Amino acid sequence: MKFIRFGQPGAEKPGLVDASGTWRDLSGVVADMAGSTLGQDSMRRLAALDVASLPVVPAGTRLGPCVGGVGNVVAIGLNYADHAAEAGLKAPGQPIVFNKHNGAISGPNDDIWLPPGSAKLDWEVELGIVIGERAFHVTEADAMRHVAGFCLVNDVSERAYQMEYEGQWVKGKSYPTHCPIGPWLVTPDELGDPQGVDLWLEVNGQRCQTGNTRTMIFGVAHIVSYLSRFMALQPGDVIPTGTPPGVGMGMKPPVFLKPGDVIRLGGRGLGEQQQRVVPSPLA
């Protein structure tokens, strides 16, 4: 199944996409696509619904982030060997873990804000894992039982903040609007093998990134199991899993985003996003 959230920012309602591509309103069934709604029992009940009886979402309605109430965005860095190479960094022997502040989350087609004075704003198309059941010290073999589904993520990154300022990467990853997720939360049965997902990204119509999750250094099950050794993952947590090559930082010379640029990205089974870069309201 494909689940959505729709409506104005901060007032999104839950929904789903039926077999014909029609958006259906789930707000009469569940309060949100968040928390316990993402658990296995709840998802089985939603799968058994008479979808045709659900109200249709009006055309032109905004799509919000596909998961609500996200407590943590726990991301994996340098998870494609060819991306590590373009960044001039050694491929890691263990997953590189960093956080994006949950205040960075935005809808899949919302504008991206360019921070005041920013000159190194970059893009990263990624497969995102959405946790459905609490995961704490889970084995790799059991990890997928704790996954509600997957979504497309644009891990927008301000490279100066990330690489040139002292401290951790989180500063370069957390500006508002710098974590578009969606359009859909796709259940594992709908997506199929998460290690066979084509990913792509374009800037102003020019293809920049083309990759496939089969070339990830650390796969989905390993990532969930690994993280659960150090933290108790909670329902609704989102885990961006790294990006294939083609980011602006890796181009020669580097290319970064500016106001008016349009980013379009997608993945097999994950849908598409499109964002326009605009100056931050505080600029």
Tab-separated table of C-alpha atoms in Angstrom:
chain	number	residue	atom	x	y	z
A	1	MET	CA	0.000	0.000	0.000
A	2	LYS	CA	0.941	3.646	-0.428
A	3	PHE	CA	0.047	6.030	2.386
A	4	ILE	CA	0.058	9.823	2.217
A	5	ARG	CA	-0.576	12.842	4.408
A	6	PHE	CA	-2.313	15.821	2.876
A	7	GLY	CA	-3.388	19.329	3.796
A	8	GLN	CA	-1.818	22.507	5.076
A	9	PRO	CA	1.473	22.395	7.021
A	10	GLY	CA	0.833	21.328	10.599
A	11	ALA	CA	-2.727	20.209	9.840
A	12	GLU	CA	-2.112	17.219	7.558
A	13	LYS	CA	-4.580	14.339	7.466
A	14	PRO	CA	-3.795	10.684	6.713
A	15	GLY	CA	-4.684	9.095	3.403
A	16	LEU	CA	-3.761	6.414	0.914
A	17	VAL	CA	-3.318	5.998	-2.818
A	18	ASP	CA	-5.664	3.410	-4.333
A	19	ALA	CA	-4.882	1.097	-7.240
A	20	SER	CA	-6.079	3.697	-9.756
A	21	GLY	CA	-3.844	6.411	-8.276
A	22	THR	CA	-6.734	8.225	-6.560
A	23	TRP	CA	-5.977	9.780	-3.182
A	24	ARG	CA	-8.342	8.585	-0.450
A	25	ASP	CA	-8.994	10.191	2.952
A	26	LEU	CA	-8.181	7.980	5.971
A	27	SER	CA	-8.946	10.552	8.648
A	28	GLY	CA	-12.197	8.802	9.554
A	29	VAL	CA	-10.248	5.609	10.264
A	30	VAL	CA	-6.981	6.732	11.918
A	31	ALA	CA	-5.826	10.020	13.403
A	32	ASP	CA	-2.522	10.151	11.525
A	33	MET	CA	0.154	8.070	9.822
A	34	ALA	CA	2.244	8.220	12.962
A	35	GLY	CA	3.147	6.280	16.091
A	36	SER	CA	1.117	3.141	16.739
A	37	THR	CA	-0.688	3.494	13.391
A	38	LEU	CA	2.577	2.321	11.802
A	39	GLY	CA	2.670	-0.939	13.761
A	40	GLN	CA	2.047	-4.317	12.164
A	41	ASP	CA	-1.438	-4.873	13.605
A	42	SER	CA	-2.644	-1.433	12.547
A	43	MET	CA	-1.158	-1.758	9.062
A	44	ARG	CA	-2.876	-5.124	8.598
A	45	ARG	CA	-6.218	-3.535	9.505
A	46	LEU	CA	-5.635	-0.727	7.020
A	47	ALA	CA	-4.781	-3.264	4.311
A	48	ALA	CA	-8.165	-4.915	4.865
A	49	LEU	CA	-10.196	-1.718	4.347
A	50	ASP	CA	-12.754	-1.292	1.581
A	51	VAL	CA	-10.707	1.422	-0.099
A	52	ALA	CA	-13.431	2.347	-2.573
A	53	SER	CA	-15.661	3.469	0.321
A	54	LEU	CA	-13.168	6.093	1.518
A	55	PRO	CA	-13.701	9.764	0.571
A	56	VAL	CA	-11.670	11.145	-2.326
A	57	VAL	CA	-9.150	13.882	-1.520
A	58	PRO	CA	-9.909	17.049	-3.540
A	59	ALA	CA	-7.659	17.618	-6.547
A	60	GLY	CA	-4.866	20.125	-6.002
A	61	THR	CA	-4.505	19.395	-2.286
A	62	ARG	CA	-0.972	19.796	-0.938
A	63	LEU	CA	0.976	16.652	-0.055
A	64	GLY	CA	2.658	16.816	3.328
A	65	PRO	CA	5.444	14.675	4.762
A	66	CYS	CA	4.285	11.067	4.449
A	67	VAL	CA	4.942	10.347	8.150
A	68	GLY	CA	3.730	12.443	11.054
A	69	GLY	CA	5.133	12.903	14.536
A	70	VAL	CA	8.662	11.949	13.522
A	71	GLY	CA	10.775	11.849	16.664
A	72	ASN	CA	14.142	11.218	15.068
A	73	VAL	CA	15.787	11.388	11.666
A	74	VAL	CA	18.808	9.108	12.036
A	75	ALA	CA	20.787	9.169	8.794
A	76	ILE	CA	23.559	7.065	7.284
A	77	GLY	CA	26.440	8.800	5.514
A	78	LEU	CA	28.818	7.672	2.763
A	79	ASN	CA	26.831	4.468	2.195
A	80	TYR	CA	27.695	4.162	-1.498
A	81	ALA	CA	31.361	3.482	-2.265
A	82	ASP	CA	31.286	5.607	-5.424
A	83	HIS	CA	29.788	8.549	-3.510
A	84	ALA	CA	32.518	8.266	-0.859
A	85	ALA	CA	35.075	8.351	-3.670
A	86	GLU	CA	33.625	11.510	-5.237
A	87	ALA	CA	33.735	13.138	-1.804
A	88	GLY	CA	37.394	12.163	-1.512
A	89	LEU	CA	36.696	9.997	1.542
A	90	LYS	CA	37.477	6.377	2.366
A	91	ALA	CA	34.523	3.969	2.262
A	92	PRO	CA	33.548	3.266	5.885
A	93	GLY	CA	33.954	-0.074	7.621
A	94	GLN	CA	30.869	0.593	9.751
A	95	PRO	CA	27.806	2.763	9.072
A	96	ILE	CA	28.458	6.470	9.577
A	97	VAL	CA	25.574	7.766	11.685
A	98	PHE	CA	24.394	11.360	12.010
A	99	ASN	CA	21.172	13.206	12.787
A	100	LYS	CA	18.986	15.641	10.960
A	101	HIS	CA	16.798	17.741	13.260
A	102	ASN	CA	13.149	16.727	12.841
A	103	GLY	CA	12.331	20.400	12.239
A	104	ALA	CA	13.955	19.988	8.815
A	105	ILE	CA	11.115	17.721	7.620
A	106	SER	CA	8.899	19.116	4.873
A	107	GLY	CA	6.513	17.950	2.182
A	108	PRO	CA	7.795	16.377	-1.033
A	109	ASN	CA	6.961	19.410	-3.182
A	110	ASP	CA	7.458	22.231	-0.708
A	111	ASP	CA	10.014	24.967	-1.409
A	112	ILE	CA	13.559	24.488	-0.111
A	113	TRP	CA	14.923	27.455	1.833
A	114	LEU	CA	18.407	28.763	1.056
A	115	PRO	CA	19.900	29.899	4.395
A	116	PRO	CA	21.129	33.503	4.619
A	117	GLY	CA	24.631	33.699	3.181
A	118	SER	CA	24.629	30.065	2.071
A	119	ALA	CA	26.796	29.327	-0.961
A	120	LYS	CA	27.097	25.524	-0.749
A	121	LEU	CA	23.577	24.083	-0.676
A	122	ASP	CA	23.540	20.562	-2.089
A	123	TRP	CA	21.138	17.728	-2.940
A	124	GLU	CA	21.057	13.998	-2.071
A	125	VAL	CA	18.391	11.523	-3.252
A	126	GLU	CA	17.971	8.674	-0.771
A	127	LEU	CA	15.862	5.686	0.197
A	128	GLY	CA	14.334	6.310	3.615
A	129	ILE	CA	13.389	3.586	6.105
A	130	VAL	CA	10.348	4.256	8.313
A	131	ILE	CA	10.251	2.357	11.607
A	132	GLY	CA	6.916	0.794	12.542
A	133	GLU	CA	7.723	-1.202	15.681
A	134	ARG	CA	10.187	-0.328	18.454
A	135	ALA	CA	13.566	-1.803	17.516
A	136	PHE	CA	16.116	-2.400	20.279
A	137	HIS	CA	18.914	-4.971	19.961
A	138	VAL	CA	17.221	-6.676	17.017
A	139	THR	CA	19.026	-9.133	14.795
A	140	GLU	CA	19.563	-8.526	11.114
A	141	ALA	CA	17.288	-11.498	10.389
A	142	ASP	CA	14.491	-9.916	12.457
A	143	ALA	CA	15.044	-6.295	11.419
A	144	MET	CA	12.395	-6.079	8.678
A	145	ARG	CA	9.642	-6.934	11.169
A	146	HIS	CA	10.269	-3.490	12.647
A	147	VAL	CA	9.966	-1.595	9.351
A	148	ALA	CA	6.622	0.015	8.455
A	149	GLY	CA	7.784	0.963	4.985
A	150	PHE	CA	9.962	3.197	2.864
A	151	CYS	CA	9.922	6.690	1.424
A	152	LEU	CA	11.896	8.983	-0.831
A	153	VAL	CA	14.126	11.492	0.979
A	154	ASN	CA	16.038	14.515	-0.286
A	155	ASP	CA	18.835	14.873	2.262
A	156	VAL	CA	19.445	18.559	1.504
A	157	SER	CA	22.852	19.560	2.869
A	158	GLU	CA	24.622	22.873	3.420
A	159	ARG	CA	28.197	21.722	2.807
A	160	ALA	CA	29.988	24.653	4.454
A	161	TYR	CA	28.022	24.097	7.648
A	162	GLN	CA	28.608	20.346	7.371
A	163	MET	CA	32.279	20.155	6.383
A	164	GLU	CA	33.932	23.482	7.191
A	165	TYR	CA	32.461	24.324	10.580
A	166	GLU	CA	33.772	22.551	13.672
A	167	GLY	CA	31.748	19.757	15.205
A	168	GLN	CA	29.338	17.238	13.779
A	169	TRP	CA	27.463	17.097	10.485
A	170	VAL	CA	24.086	17.857	12.056
A	171	LYS	CA	24.549	21.636	11.547
A	172	GLY	CA	24.722	21.176	7.793
A	173	LYS	CA	21.723	18.858	7.648
A	174	SER	CA	19.026	20.430	9.778
A	175	TYR	CA	17.806	23.756	8.364
A	176	PRO	CA	13.999	23.924	7.987
A	177	THR	CA	12.802	22.383	4.674
A	178	HIS	CA	16.043	20.413	4.280
A	179	CYS	CA	14.415	16.995	4.702
A	180	PRO	CA	11.555	16.558	2.199
A	181	ILE	CA	9.989	13.098	2.644
A	182	GLY	CA	7.355	11.398	0.499
A	183	PRO	CA	5.240	11.573	-1.544
A	184	TRP	CA	4.282	8.163	-0.148
A	185	LEU	CA	5.029	5.798	2.675
A	186	VAL	CA	5.321	2.556	0.697
A	187	THR	CA	4.810	-0.726	2.551
A	188	PRO	CA	7.511	-3.406	2.179
A	189	ASP	CA	5.239	-5.740	0.201
A	190	GLU	CA	4.443	-2.919	-2.231
A	191	LEU	CA	8.068	-1.903	-2.750
A	192	GLY	CA	9.604	-5.352	-3.029
A	193	ASP	CA	13.343	-5.785	-2.577
A	194	PRO	CA	14.691	-2.583	-0.967
A	195	GLN	CA	18.123	-3.480	-2.316
A	196	GLY	CA	16.956	-3.134	-5.897
A	197	VAL	CA	15.569	0.409	-6.040
A	198	ASP	CA	16.638	2.752	-8.842
A	199	LEU	CA	17.205	6.330	-7.623
A	200	TRP	CA	17.645	9.493	-9.671
A	201	LEU	CA	17.782	13.259	-9.267
A	202	GLU	CA	17.727	16.191	-11.710
A	203	VAL	CA	18.519	19.878	-11.222
A	204	ASN	CA	16.894	22.226	-13.725
A	205	GLY	CA	16.153	19.249	-15.979
A	206	GLN	CA	19.733	17.972	-16.025
A	207	ARG	CA	20.349	14.483	-14.644
A	208	CYS	CA	22.831	14.614	-11.773
A	209	GLN	CA	22.322	11.390	-9.833
A	210	THR	CA	21.613	7.890	-11.117
A	211	GLY	CA	22.051	4.922	-8.812
A	212	ASN	CA	20.569	1.779	-7.331
A	213	THR	CA	20.347	0.642	-3.732
A	214	ARG	CA	22.018	-2.641	-4.671
A	215	THR	CA	25.328	-0.772	-4.461
A	216	MET	CA	24.772	0.348	-0.868
A	217	ILE	CA	27.668	-0.661	1.381
A	218	PHE	CA	25.280	-1.462	4.225
A	219	GLY	CA	21.801	-2.746	3.388
A	220	VAL	CA	18.475	-1.931	5.022
A	221	ALA	CA	18.341	-4.882	7.426
A	222	HIS	CA	21.923	-4.324	8.528
A	223	ILE	CA	21.295	-0.613	9.153
A	224	VAL	CA	18.228	-1.230	11.342
A	225	SER	CA	19.995	-3.948	13.324
A	226	TYR	CA	23.167	-1.882	13.694
A	227	LEU	CA	21.374	1.260	14.900
A	228	SER	CA	19.296	-0.765	17.365
A	229	ARG	CA	22.499	-1.681	19.203
A	230	PHE	CA	23.007	1.962	20.188
A	231	MET	CA	19.475	3.340	20.471
A	232	ALA	CA	15.878	2.171	20.752
A	233	LEU	CA	14.349	3.094	17.393
A	234	GLN	CA	10.754	4.267	17.778
A	235	PRO	CA	7.685	4.064	15.517
A	236	GLY	CA	7.856	6.913	13.027
A	237	ASP	CA	11.623	7.323	13.111
A	238	VAL	CA	12.983	7.957	9.614
A	239	ILE	CA	16.358	6.618	8.471
A	240	PRO	CA	17.788	8.085	5.235
A	241	THR	CA	20.214	5.426	4.001
A	242	GLY	CA	22.785	7.373	1.988
A	243	THR	CA	23.039	8.723	-1.535
A	244	PRO	CA	24.563	7.528	-4.815
A	245	PRO	CA	27.152	9.660	-6.655
A	246	GLY	CA	26.313	12.878	-8.468
A	247	VAL	CA	25.993	15.414	-5.663
A	248	GLY	CA	27.015	18.991	-6.367
A	249	MET	CA	29.976	18.840	-3.992
A	250	GLY	CA	31.505	16.062	-6.093
A	251	MET	CA	31.331	17.845	-9.444
A	252	LYS	CA	34.418	19.426	-10.971
A	253	PRO	CA	34.112	22.292	-10.340
A	254	PRO	CA	31.509	21.893	-7.556
A	255	VAL	CA	27.968	23.104	-8.336
A	256	PHE	CA	25.598	24.304	-5.633
A	257	LEU	CA	21.963	25.356	-5.517
A	258	LYS	CA	20.769	28.930	-5.962
A	259	PRO	CA	17.356	30.627	-5.809
A	260	GLY	CA	15.086	29.562	-8.649
A	261	ASP	CA	16.696	26.147	-9.143
A	262	VAL	CA	14.248	23.256	-9.467
A	263	ILE	CA	15.114	19.823	-8.081
A	264	ARG	CA	13.239	16.750	-9.255
A	265	LEU	CA	13.943	13.301	-7.844
A	266	GLY	CA	12.436	9.855	-7.723
A	267	GLY	CA	12.867	6.174	-7.092
A	268	ARG	CA	11.330	2.965	-8.386
A	269	GLY	CA	8.121	2.455	-6.411
A	270	LEU	CA	8.739	5.530	-4.261
A	271	GLY	CA	7.166	8.229	-6.450
A	272	GLU	CA	8.660	11.632	-7.232
A	273	GLN	CA	9.415	14.917	-5.499
A	274	GLN	CA	9.896	18.379	-6.933
A	275	GLN	CA	11.174	21.422	-5.060
A	276	ARG	CA	12.090	24.987	-5.937
A	277	VAL	CA	14.922	26.723	-4.089
A	278	VAL	CA	13.890	30.053	-2.560
A	279	PRO	CA	15.602	32.455	-0.145
A	280	SER	CA	14.892	31.689	3.495
A	281	PRO	CA	12.127	33.929	4.901
A	282	LEU	CA	14.773	35.236	7.330
A	283	ALA	CA	17.170	36.264	4.536
